Tab-separated table of C-alpha atoms in Angstrom:
chain	number	residue	atom	x	y	z
A	23	MET	CA	17.848	12.386	-7.138
A	24	HIS	CA	15.569	10.440	-9.534
A	25	ARG	CA	12.648	12.759	-8.787
A	26	LYS	CA	12.024	13.564	-12.431
A	27	GLY	CA	12.573	10.043	-13.750
A	28	LEU	CA	10.284	7.074	-14.127
A	29	LEU	CA	11.062	5.966	-10.581
A	30	GLY	CA	9.898	9.312	-9.178
A	31	GLN	CA	6.746	9.026	-11.255
A	32	LEU	CA	6.095	5.496	-9.954
A	33	ILE	CA	6.534	6.642	-6.351
A	34	GLN	CA	4.150	9.528	-6.947
A	35	ASN	CA	1.548	7.274	-8.571
A	36	LEU	CA	1.733	4.736	-5.737
A	37	CYS	CA	0.528	7.538	-3.437
A	38	CYS	CA	-2.945	7.170	-4.989
A	39	LEU	CA	-3.369	4.027	-2.871
A	40	PRO	CA	-5.311	4.749	0.326
A	41	GLY	CA	-3.090	5.074	3.391
A	42	VAL	CA	0.100	5.281	1.323
A	43	GLY	CA	2.255	8.401	1.730
A	44	PRO	CA	5.545	9.320	0.014
A	45	LYS	CA	7.690	7.252	2.425
A	46	THR	CA	5.651	4.065	2.033
A	47	ALA	CA	5.363	4.609	-1.731
A	48	GLN	CA	9.149	4.874	-1.897
A	49	ARG	CA	9.554	1.609	0.004
A	50	MET	CA	6.985	-0.101	-2.233
A	51	ALA	CA	8.622	1.079	-5.460
A	52	PHE	CA	12.080	-0.104	-4.421
A	53	HIS	CA	10.705	-3.417	-3.174
A	54	LEU	CA	8.819	-4.114	-6.406
A	55	LEU	CA	11.716	-3.166	-8.684
A	56	GLN	CA	14.427	-4.935	-6.709
A	57	ARG	CA	12.692	-8.001	-5.384
A	58	ASP	CA	9.399	-8.749	-7.036
A	59	ARG	CA	9.191	-7.648	-10.672
A	60	GLN	CA	7.087	-10.689	-11.527
A	61	GLY	CA	4.562	-9.888	-8.788
A	62	ALA	CA	4.528	-6.239	-9.845
A	63	LYS	CA	3.814	-7.206	-13.435
A	64	THR	CA	0.946	-9.486	-12.461
A	65	LEU	CA	-0.448	-6.768	-10.198
A	66	ALA	CA	-0.322	-4.129	-12.943
A	67	GLN	CA	-1.976	-6.452	-15.452
A	68	THR	CA	-4.727	-7.531	-13.060
A	69	LEU	CA	-5.335	-3.891	-12.171
A	70	LEU	CA	-5.748	-2.880	-15.829
A	71	GLN	CA	-8.057	-5.835	-16.461
A	72	ALA	CA	-10.102	-5.062	-13.336
A	73	ILE	CA	-10.546	-1.392	-14.302
A	74	ASP	CA	-11.676	-2.486	-17.734
A	75	GLU	CA	-13.973	-5.328	-16.836
A	76	ILE	CA	-15.375	-4.733	-13.364
A	77	GLY	CA	-18.680	-2.897	-13.406
A	78	TYR	CA	-21.805	-3.087	-11.280
A	79	CYS	CA	-24.214	-6.007	-10.809
A	80	LYS	CA	-27.490	-5.034	-12.468
A	81	GLN	CA	-29.471	-6.581	-9.630
A	82	CYS	CA	-27.659	-5.645	-6.404
A	83	ARG	CA	-25.259	-2.921	-7.647
A	84	THR	CA	-22.117	-4.448	-6.119
A	85	LEU	CA	-18.812	-4.589	-8.009
A	86	THR	CA	-18.540	-7.523	-10.404
A	87	GLU	CA	-17.112	-8.395	-13.799
A	88	GLY	CA	-20.295	-10.168	-14.974
A	89	GLU	CA	-23.855	-8.933	-15.537
A	90	LEU	CA	-24.796	-10.478	-12.222
A	91	CYS	CA	-22.429	-10.816	-9.264
A	92	GLU	CA	-21.574	-14.237	-7.852
A	93	VAL	CA	-24.133	-13.892	-5.072
A	94	CYS	CA	-27.008	-12.872	-7.344
A	95	ALA	CA	-26.081	-15.576	-9.857
A	96	ASP	CA	-25.947	-18.243	-7.119
A	97	LYS	CA	-29.209	-20.232	-7.306
A	98	SER	CA	-28.659	-21.714	-3.855
A	99	ARG	CA	-28.963	-18.264	-2.242
A	100	ASP	CA	-32.240	-17.319	-0.585
A	101	GLU	CA	-33.875	-14.730	-2.831
A	102	SER	CA	-36.414	-13.703	-0.214
A	103	VAL	CA	-33.959	-11.990	2.161
A	104	ILE	CA	-32.052	-8.869	1.117
A	105	CYS	CA	-29.350	-7.232	3.210
A	106	ILE	CA	-29.019	-3.485	2.522
A	107	VAL	CA	-25.462	-2.119	2.762
A	108	GLU	CA	-23.777	1.184	1.958
A	109	SER	CA	-20.846	-0.165	-0.055
A	110	PRO	CA	-19.573	-3.286	-1.875
A	111	ALA	CA	-16.908	-3.597	0.831
A	112	ASP	CA	-19.630	-3.893	3.490
A	113	ALA	CA	-21.336	-6.676	1.521
A	114	TRP	CA	-18.013	-8.476	1.174
A	115	ILE	CA	-17.260	-8.187	4.899
A	116	ILE	CA	-20.707	-9.404	5.968
A	117	ASP	CA	-20.454	-12.346	3.590
A	118	GLN	CA	-17.115	-13.361	5.035
A	119	ALA	CA	-18.046	-12.851	8.697
A	120	THR	CA	-21.577	-14.203	8.888
A	121	GLY	CA	-23.272	-17.284	7.527
A	122	PHE	CA	-25.765	-15.089	5.643
A	123	ARG	CA	-27.115	-16.927	2.604
A	124	GLY	CA	-29.484	-14.286	1.219
A	125	ARG	CA	-28.765	-11.525	-1.277
A	126	TYR	CA	-27.466	-7.969	-0.950
A	127	PHE	CA	-28.413	-4.540	-2.209
A	128	VAL	CA	-25.661	-1.919	-2.355
A	129	LEU	CA	-26.665	1.743	-1.936
A	130	HIS	CA	-23.254	3.259	-2.821
A	131	GLY	CA	-23.750	5.898	-0.159
A	132	ARG	CA	-26.457	7.065	2.223
A	133	LEU	CA	-29.211	9.649	2.107
A	134	SER	CA	-27.656	13.073	2.408
A	135	PRO	CA	-29.935	15.794	0.993
A	136	LEU	CA	-27.361	18.542	1.536
A	137	ASP	CA	-24.926	16.705	-0.767
A	138	GLY	CA	-27.679	16.104	-3.295
A	139	ILE	CA	-27.896	12.378	-2.516
A	140	GLY	CA	-31.530	11.327	-2.555
A	141	PRO	CA	-33.391	8.021	-3.074
A	142	ASP	CA	-32.636	7.973	-6.825
A	143	GLU	CA	-28.850	8.201	-6.325
A	144	LEU	CA	-29.037	5.186	-3.990
A	145	GLY	CA	-30.918	3.113	-6.578
A	146	LEU	CA	-33.971	2.866	-4.332
A	147	ASP	CA	-36.235	2.801	-7.392
A	148	ARG	CA	-34.565	-0.471	-8.362
A	149	LEU	CA	-34.921	-1.793	-4.805
A	150	GLU	CA	-38.610	-0.852	-4.844
A	151	GLN	CA	-39.132	-2.840	-8.047
A	152	GLN	CA	-37.677	-5.864	-6.272
A	153	LEU	CA	-39.936	-5.290	-3.258
A	154	ALA	CA	-42.967	-4.895	-5.558
A	155	SER	CA	-42.206	-8.189	-7.305
A	156	GLY	CA	-43.450	-10.087	-4.244
A	157	HIS	CA	-40.404	-12.418	-3.997
A	158	VAL	CA	-38.870	-10.531	-1.084
A	159	LYS	CA	-39.994	-11.362	2.458
A	160	GLU	CA	-37.387	-9.606	4.610
A	161	LEU	CA	-34.945	-6.705	4.495
A	162	ILE	CA	-31.950	-6.580	6.847
A	163	LEU	CA	-30.770	-2.995	7.201
A	164	ALA	CA	-26.987	-2.970	7.665
A	165	THR	CA	-26.197	0.687	6.941
A	166	ASN	CA	-23.647	2.321	9.223
A	167	SER	CA	-24.794	3.664	12.566
A	168	THR	CA	-24.058	7.280	11.662
A	169	VAL	CA	-26.811	9.896	11.574
A	170	GLU	CA	-27.177	9.545	7.793
A	171	GLY	CA	-26.939	5.761	7.975
A	172	GLU	CA	-29.739	5.650	10.552
A	173	ALA	CA	-31.887	8.024	8.487
A	174	THR	CA	-31.313	5.872	5.414
A	175	ALA	CA	-32.267	2.732	7.343
A	176	TYR	CA	-35.438	4.440	8.588
A	177	PHE	CA	-36.373	5.579	5.061
A	178	ILE	CA	-35.897	2.105	3.588
A	179	GLY	CA	-37.794	0.600	6.539
A	180	GLU	CA	-40.781	2.766	5.572
A	181	LEU	CA	-40.410	1.603	1.971
A	182	ALA	CA	-40.516	-2.015	3.158
A	183	ARG	CA	-43.618	-1.372	5.226
A	184	LYS	CA	-45.359	0.115	2.174
A	185	HIS	CA	-44.808	-3.179	0.371
A	186	GLN	CA	-45.668	-5.371	3.394
A	187	VAL	CA	-42.093	-6.634	3.652
A	188	SER	CA	-40.690	-7.063	7.159
A	189	ALA	CA	-37.529	-5.078	7.930
A	190	SER	CA	-34.935	-5.488	10.679
A	191	ARG	CA	-31.894	-3.483	11.730
A	192	ILE	CA	-28.572	-5.146	12.702
A	193	ALA	CA	-27.913	-4.946	16.451
A	194	HIS	CA	-25.735	-2.202	17.898
A	195	GLY	CA	-24.071	-2.433	21.294
A	196	VAL	CA	-20.862	-3.336	23.055
A	197	PRO	CA	-18.516	-5.223	20.659
A	198	MET	CA	-17.940	-8.903	21.474
A	199	GLY	CA	-14.839	-9.316	23.615
A	200	GLY	CA	-14.925	-5.577	24.286
A	201	GLU	CA	-14.539	-4.283	27.809
A	202	LEU	CA	-17.104	-1.849	29.216
A	203	GLU	CA	-14.298	0.344	30.497
A	204	PHE	CA	-13.130	1.065	26.948
A	205	THR	CA	-16.541	1.397	25.299
A	206	ASP	CA	-17.596	4.934	24.324
A	207	SER	CA	-20.543	6.351	26.247
A	208	ASN	CA	-22.820	6.599	23.209
A	209	THR	CA	-22.469	2.876	22.473
A	210	LEU	CA	-22.799	1.991	26.129
A	211	SER	CA	-26.000	3.997	26.572
A	212	HIS	CA	-27.397	2.414	23.396
A	213	ALA	CA	-26.483	-1.060	24.639
A	214	PHE	CA	-28.044	-0.351	28.040
A	215	ASN	CA	-31.345	0.884	26.636
A	216	GLY	CA	-31.480	-1.916	24.084
A	217	ARG	CA	-30.933	-4.710	26.628
A	218	VAL	CA	-32.393	-8.095	25.686
A	219	GLY	CA	-34.151	-10.582	28.003
A	220	MET	CA	-32.053	-13.676	28.769
B	285	MET	CA	-18.363	-13.759	-2.002
B	286	HIS	CA	-16.260	-12.639	-5.037
B	287	ARG	CA	-13.272	-14.682	-3.860
B	288	LYS	CA	-12.885	-16.465	-7.176
B	289	GLY	CA	-13.532	-13.446	-9.388
B	290	LEU	CA	-11.301	-10.753	-10.781
B	291	LEU	CA	-11.812	-8.681	-7.632
B	292	GLY	CA	-10.525	-11.530	-5.456
B	293	GLN	CA	-7.528	-11.876	-7.748
B	294	LEU	CA	-6.809	-8.139	-7.540
B	295	ILE	CA	-6.967	-8.237	-3.731
B	296	GLN	CA	-4.617	-11.203	-3.682
B	297	ASN	CA	-2.147	-9.524	-6.048
B	298	LEU	CA	-2.142	-6.296	-4.022
B	299	CYS	CA	-0.741	-8.359	-1.143
B	300	CYS	CA	2.607	-8.488	-2.988
B	301	LEU	CA	3.159	-4.872	-1.869
B	302	PRO	CA	5.350	-4.703	1.256
B	303	GLY	CA	3.366	-4.155	4.448
B	304	VAL	CA	0.040	-4.889	2.763
B	305	GLY	CA	-2.049	-7.758	4.174
B	306	PRO	CA	-5.456	-9.061	3.039
B	307	LYS	CA	-7.433	-6.375	4.926
B	308	THR	CA	-5.461	-3.449	3.523
B	309	ALA	CA	-5.465	-5.008	0.051
B	310	GLN	CA	-9.239	-5.254	0.247
B	311	ARG	CA	-9.542	-1.590	1.190
B	312	MET	CA	-7.162	-0.597	-1.626
B	313	ALA	CA	-9.032	-2.618	-4.262
B	314	PHE	CA	-12.412	-1.133	-3.338
B	315	HIS	CA	-10.969	2.367	-3.166
B	316	LEU	CA	-9.345	2.115	-6.597
B	317	LEU	CA	-12.399	0.616	-8.296
B	318	GLN	CA	-14.954	2.909	-6.703
B	319	ARG	CA	-13.152	6.199	-6.407
B	320	ASP	CA	-10.000	6.398	-8.445
B	321	ARG	CA	-10.073	4.332	-11.631
B	322	GLN	CA	-8.061	6.986	-13.460
B	323	GLY	CA	-5.352	6.948	-10.793
B	324	ALA	CA	-5.348	3.146	-10.784
B	325	LYS	CA	-4.927	3.056	-14.557
B	326	THR	CA	-2.016	5.499	-14.473
B	327	LEU	CA	-0.428	3.496	-11.651
B	328	ALA	CA	-0.732	0.206	-13.542
B	329	GLN	CA	0.703	1.705	-16.716
B	330	THR	CA	3.606	3.390	-14.914
B	331	LEU	CA	4.328	0.131	-13.108
B	332	LEU	CA	4.474	-1.853	-16.358
B	333	GLN	CA	6.690	0.787	-17.956
B	334	ALA	CA	8.959	0.895	-14.905
B	335	ILE	CA	9.388	-2.895	-14.842
B	336	ASP	CA	10.241	-2.822	-18.519
B	337	GLU	CA	12.565	0.140	-18.631
B	338	ILE	CA	14.216	0.545	-15.251
B	339	GLY	CA	17.552	-1.234	-15.029
B	340	TYR	CA	20.816	-0.469	-13.289
B	341	CYS	CA	23.204	2.442	-13.848
B	342	LYS	CA	26.376	1.046	-15.420
B	343	GLN	CA	28.533	3.320	-13.301
B	344	CYS	CA	26.971	3.347	-9.808
B	345	ARG	CA	24.537	0.389	-10.043
B	346	THR	CA	21.496	2.304	-8.754
B	347	LEU	CA	18.049	1.904	-10.347
B	348	THR	CA	17.555	4.051	-13.445
B	349	GLU	CA	15.875	3.925	-16.837
B	350	GLY	CA	18.918	5.282	-18.673
B	351	GLU	CA	22.436	3.930	-19.174
B	352	LEU	CA	23.608	6.345	-16.511
B	353	CYS	CA	21.467	7.523	-13.573
B	354	GLU	CA	20.672	11.212	-13.138
B	355	VAL	CA	23.425	11.649	-10.577
B	356	CYS	CA	26.143	10.018	-12.677
B	357	ALA	CA	24.966	11.935	-15.775
B	358	ASP	CA	24.994	15.255	-13.891
B	359	LYS	CA	28.200	17.080	-14.897
B	360	SER	CA	27.889	19.494	-11.951
B	361	ARG	CA	28.389	16.623	-9.475
B	362	ASP	CA	31.783	16.170	-7.876
B	363	GLU	CA	33.289	13.027	-9.431
B	364	SER	CA	36.035	12.779	-6.852
B	365	VAL	CA	33.812	11.799	-3.894
B	366	ILE	CA	31.877	8.530	-3.876
B	367	CYS	CA	29.375	7.559	-1.196
B	368	ILE	CA	29.052	3.780	-0.767
B	369	VAL	CA	25.556	2.549	0.135
B	370	GLU	CA	23.874	-0.838	0.420
B	371	SER	CA	20.771	-0.096	-1.645
B	372	PRO	CA	19.313	2.390	-4.165
B	373	ALA	CA	16.849	3.461	-1.455
B	374	ASP	CA	19.770	4.474	0.788
B	375	ALA	CA	21.268	6.587	-2.012
B	376	TRP	CA	17.892	8.237	-2.575
B	377	ILE	CA	17.445	9.018	1.130
B	378	ILE	CA	20.956	10.457	1.512
B	379	ASP	CA	20.449	12.610	-1.560
B	380	GLN	CA	17.210	13.993	-0.193
B	381	ALA	CA	18.430	14.542	3.376
B	382	THR	CA	21.944	15.867	2.877
B	383	GLY	CA	23.473	18.428	0.569
B	384	PHE	CA	25.847	15.785	-0.783
B	385	ARG	CA	26.943	16.710	-4.322
B	386	GLY	CA	29.234	13.779	-5.084
B	387	ARG	CA	28.361	10.424	-6.653
B	388	TYR	CA	27.160	7.094	-5.235
B	389	PHE	CA	28.079	3.460	-5.539
B	390	VAL	CA	25.368	0.921	-4.721
B	391	LEU	CA	26.468	-2.469	-3.376
B	392	HIS	CA	23.023	-4.161	-3.526
B	393	GLY	CA	23.754	-5.957	-0.279
B	394	ARG	CA	26.648	-6.409	2.119
B	395	LEU	CA	29.441	-8.935	2.499
B	396	SER	CA	27.968	-12.144	3.877
B	397	PRO	CA	30.181	-15.146	3.104
B	398	LEU	CA	27.709	-17.631	4.613
B	399	ASP	CA	25.079	-16.510	2.086
B	400	GLY	CA	27.616	-16.656	-0.727
B	401	ILE	CA	27.828	-12.873	-1.044
B	402	GLY	CA	31.433	-11.892	-1.668
B	403	PRO	CA	33.176	-8.869	-3.239
B	404	ASP	CA	32.124	-9.872	-6.765
B	405	GLU	CA	28.418	-9.935	-5.930
B	406	LEU	CA	28.729	-6.385	-4.569
B	407	GLY	CA	30.364	-5.129	-7.752
B	408	LEU	CA	33.574	-4.267	-5.922
B	409	ASP	CA	35.583	-5.073	-9.073
B	410	ARG	CA	33.806	-2.194	-10.762
B	411	LEU	CA	34.416	0.057	-7.763
B	412	GLU	CA	38.087	-0.877	-7.823
B	413	GLN	CA	38.341	0.129	-11.493
B	414	GLN	CA	36.977	3.540	-10.535
B	415	LEU	CA	39.478	3.827	-7.681
B	416	ALA	CA	42.317	2.801	-10.000
B	417	SER	CA	41.375	5.464	-12.551
B	418	GLY	CA	42.810	8.134	-10.239
B	419	HIS	CA	39.760	10.445	-10.419
B	420	VAL	CA	38.481	9.460	-6.987
B	421	LYS	CA	39.863	11.240	-3.923
B	422	GLU	CA	37.451	10.196	-1.159
B	423	LEU	CA	35.073	7.386	-0.259
B	424	ILE	CA	32.260	7.949	2.255
B	425	LEU	CA	31.174	4.613	3.695
B	426	ALA	CA	27.451	4.737	4.453
B	427	THR	CA	26.678	1.036	4.856
B	428	ASN	CA	24.337	0.132	7.706
B	429	SER	CA	25.756	-0.220	11.191
B	430	THR	CA	25.024	-3.943	11.398
B	431	VAL	CA	27.803	-6.499	11.832
B	432	GLU	CA	27.858	-7.225	8.088
B	433	GLY	CA	27.575	-3.532	7.222
B	434	GLU	CA	30.568	-2.719	9.425
B	435	ALA	CA	32.590	-5.592	7.954
B	436	THR	CA	31.747	-4.388	4.457
B	437	ALA	CA	32.805	-0.834	5.341
B	438	TYR	CA	36.074	-2.142	6.742
B	439	PHE	CA	36.736	-4.244	3.642
B	440	ILE	CA	36.104	-1.308	1.273
B	441	GLY	CA	38.192	0.933	3.520
B	442	GLU	CA	41.128	-1.409	2.965
B	443	LEU	CA	40.469	-1.312	-0.770
B	444	ALA	CA	40.611	2.490	-0.676
B	445	ARG	CA	43.856	2.446	1.249
B	446	LYS	CA	45.372	0.146	-1.382
B	447	HIS	CA	44.623	2.796	-3.997
B	448	GLN	CA	45.682	5.744	-1.807
B	449	VAL	CA	42.122	7.047	-1.612
B	450	SER	CA	40.987	8.472	1.727
B	451	ALA	CA	37.933	6.797	3.277
B	452	SER	CA	35.562	7.983	5.999
B	453	ARG	CA	32.658	6.360	7.814
B	454	ILE	CA	29.407	8.246	8.518
B	455	ALA	CA	29.063	9.124	12.212
B	456	HIS	CA	27.086	6.915	14.567
B	457	GLY	CA	25.698	8.105	17.884
B	458	VAL	CA	22.643	9.497	19.598
B	459	PRO	CA	20.070	10.631	16.971
B	460	MET	CA	19.494	14.389	16.732
B	461	GLY	CA	16.573	15.401	18.935
B	462	GLY	CA	16.789	12.013	20.651
B	463	GLU	CA	16.766	11.804	24.440
B	464	LEU	CA	19.486	9.868	26.238
B	465	GLU	CA	16.857	8.124	28.340
B	466	PHE	CA	15.404	6.437	25.267
B	467	THR	CA	18.663	5.620	23.471
B	468	ASP	CA	19.712	1.964	23.452
B	469	SER	CA	22.830	1.116	25.441
B	470	ASN	CA	24.844	0.019	22.401
B	471	THR	CA	24.346	3.364	20.660
B	472	LEU	CA	24.995	5.262	23.880
B	473	SER	CA	28.240	3.453	24.593
B	474	HIS	CA	29.321	4.049	20.979
B	475	ALA	CA	28.458	7.756	21.261
B	476	PHE	CA	30.339	8.044	24.559
B	477	ASN	CA	33.522	6.435	23.272
B	478	GLY	CA	33.367	8.381	20.015
B	479	ARG	CA	32.996	11.802	21.702
B	480	VAL	CA	34.273	14.757	19.708
B	481	GLY	CA	36.191	17.786	21.063
B	482	MET	CA	34.128	21.003	21.126
């Protein structure tokens, strides 16, 4: 009925959110307009401000509203350890889950020559400058365990070796609390071959 | 890591959307900032405009940006049949699913004396004016089939009778395509007692 009106437009625009289809968008629009106009207003304003002000950290390339992100600006962080991740979300998740107190470097993707994504697109020139500076002692490679992610980790590992910086890869295996019965065979075979002495 | 920054604020504000928790909000924020800033901007602007301009139709009380909603303003609609619903979303859904070409009346709730919701809160005075005008010939009661929804339907049915307007209740029973085995006993017993000659 309102398809052509402002309400229809709002429902359509809400569909740009990931995982939100027409039905959910409809529910969201009605909820915001009927029950939470104040929250909706704050959300819209924050969103506009975020789009305007959030750019990329000039050191680690994560999303931030300043020149340097909070991690890079934090003097208490260990500058000698850099964790390499594919996306800002990965950096965020690692920071919340682990006690890691070093810095990050965000690739914004992974090596994928067929898609035209090479070392330059991943900012590896900037990473190499940091490695060449001599402050960095260790790289932790936390790219995804896909084919491209592994290739990217290998490539950056070689880069580290060139600059005499040690590099390590995060462990892959059976998830904690996971049951063997429900673990896919690829993971299980990896976990079996990568067993650790106890 | 960015908890205190603009990004953290955006994630927190996204949680005001129904069904969106911290994890989903996080995914939405990163998606919007990294992949769809244009879409995010349009969404924020539409949202602000909608909050500002969308009010209630003075005739049927649904959400609309005009004085009258599209349905009430549509001269080709049958003014003599009014479908009573609890919320604007219900009116929207009925309009999309059925070929109904009459008008709606939105209660914005249901009778619930314990919560202080009586006939006035549901706008029944305005509905009664419409019934008294003599233009209305039929009411279709499409309130939910909860205890309060049924009580509300009954109450409005009495109102209709007072004004010599016929009233009908939408049918309740086994959903189309539904299997008896998976139908709850309340629905099944209702469907059995309300069987229709064929």
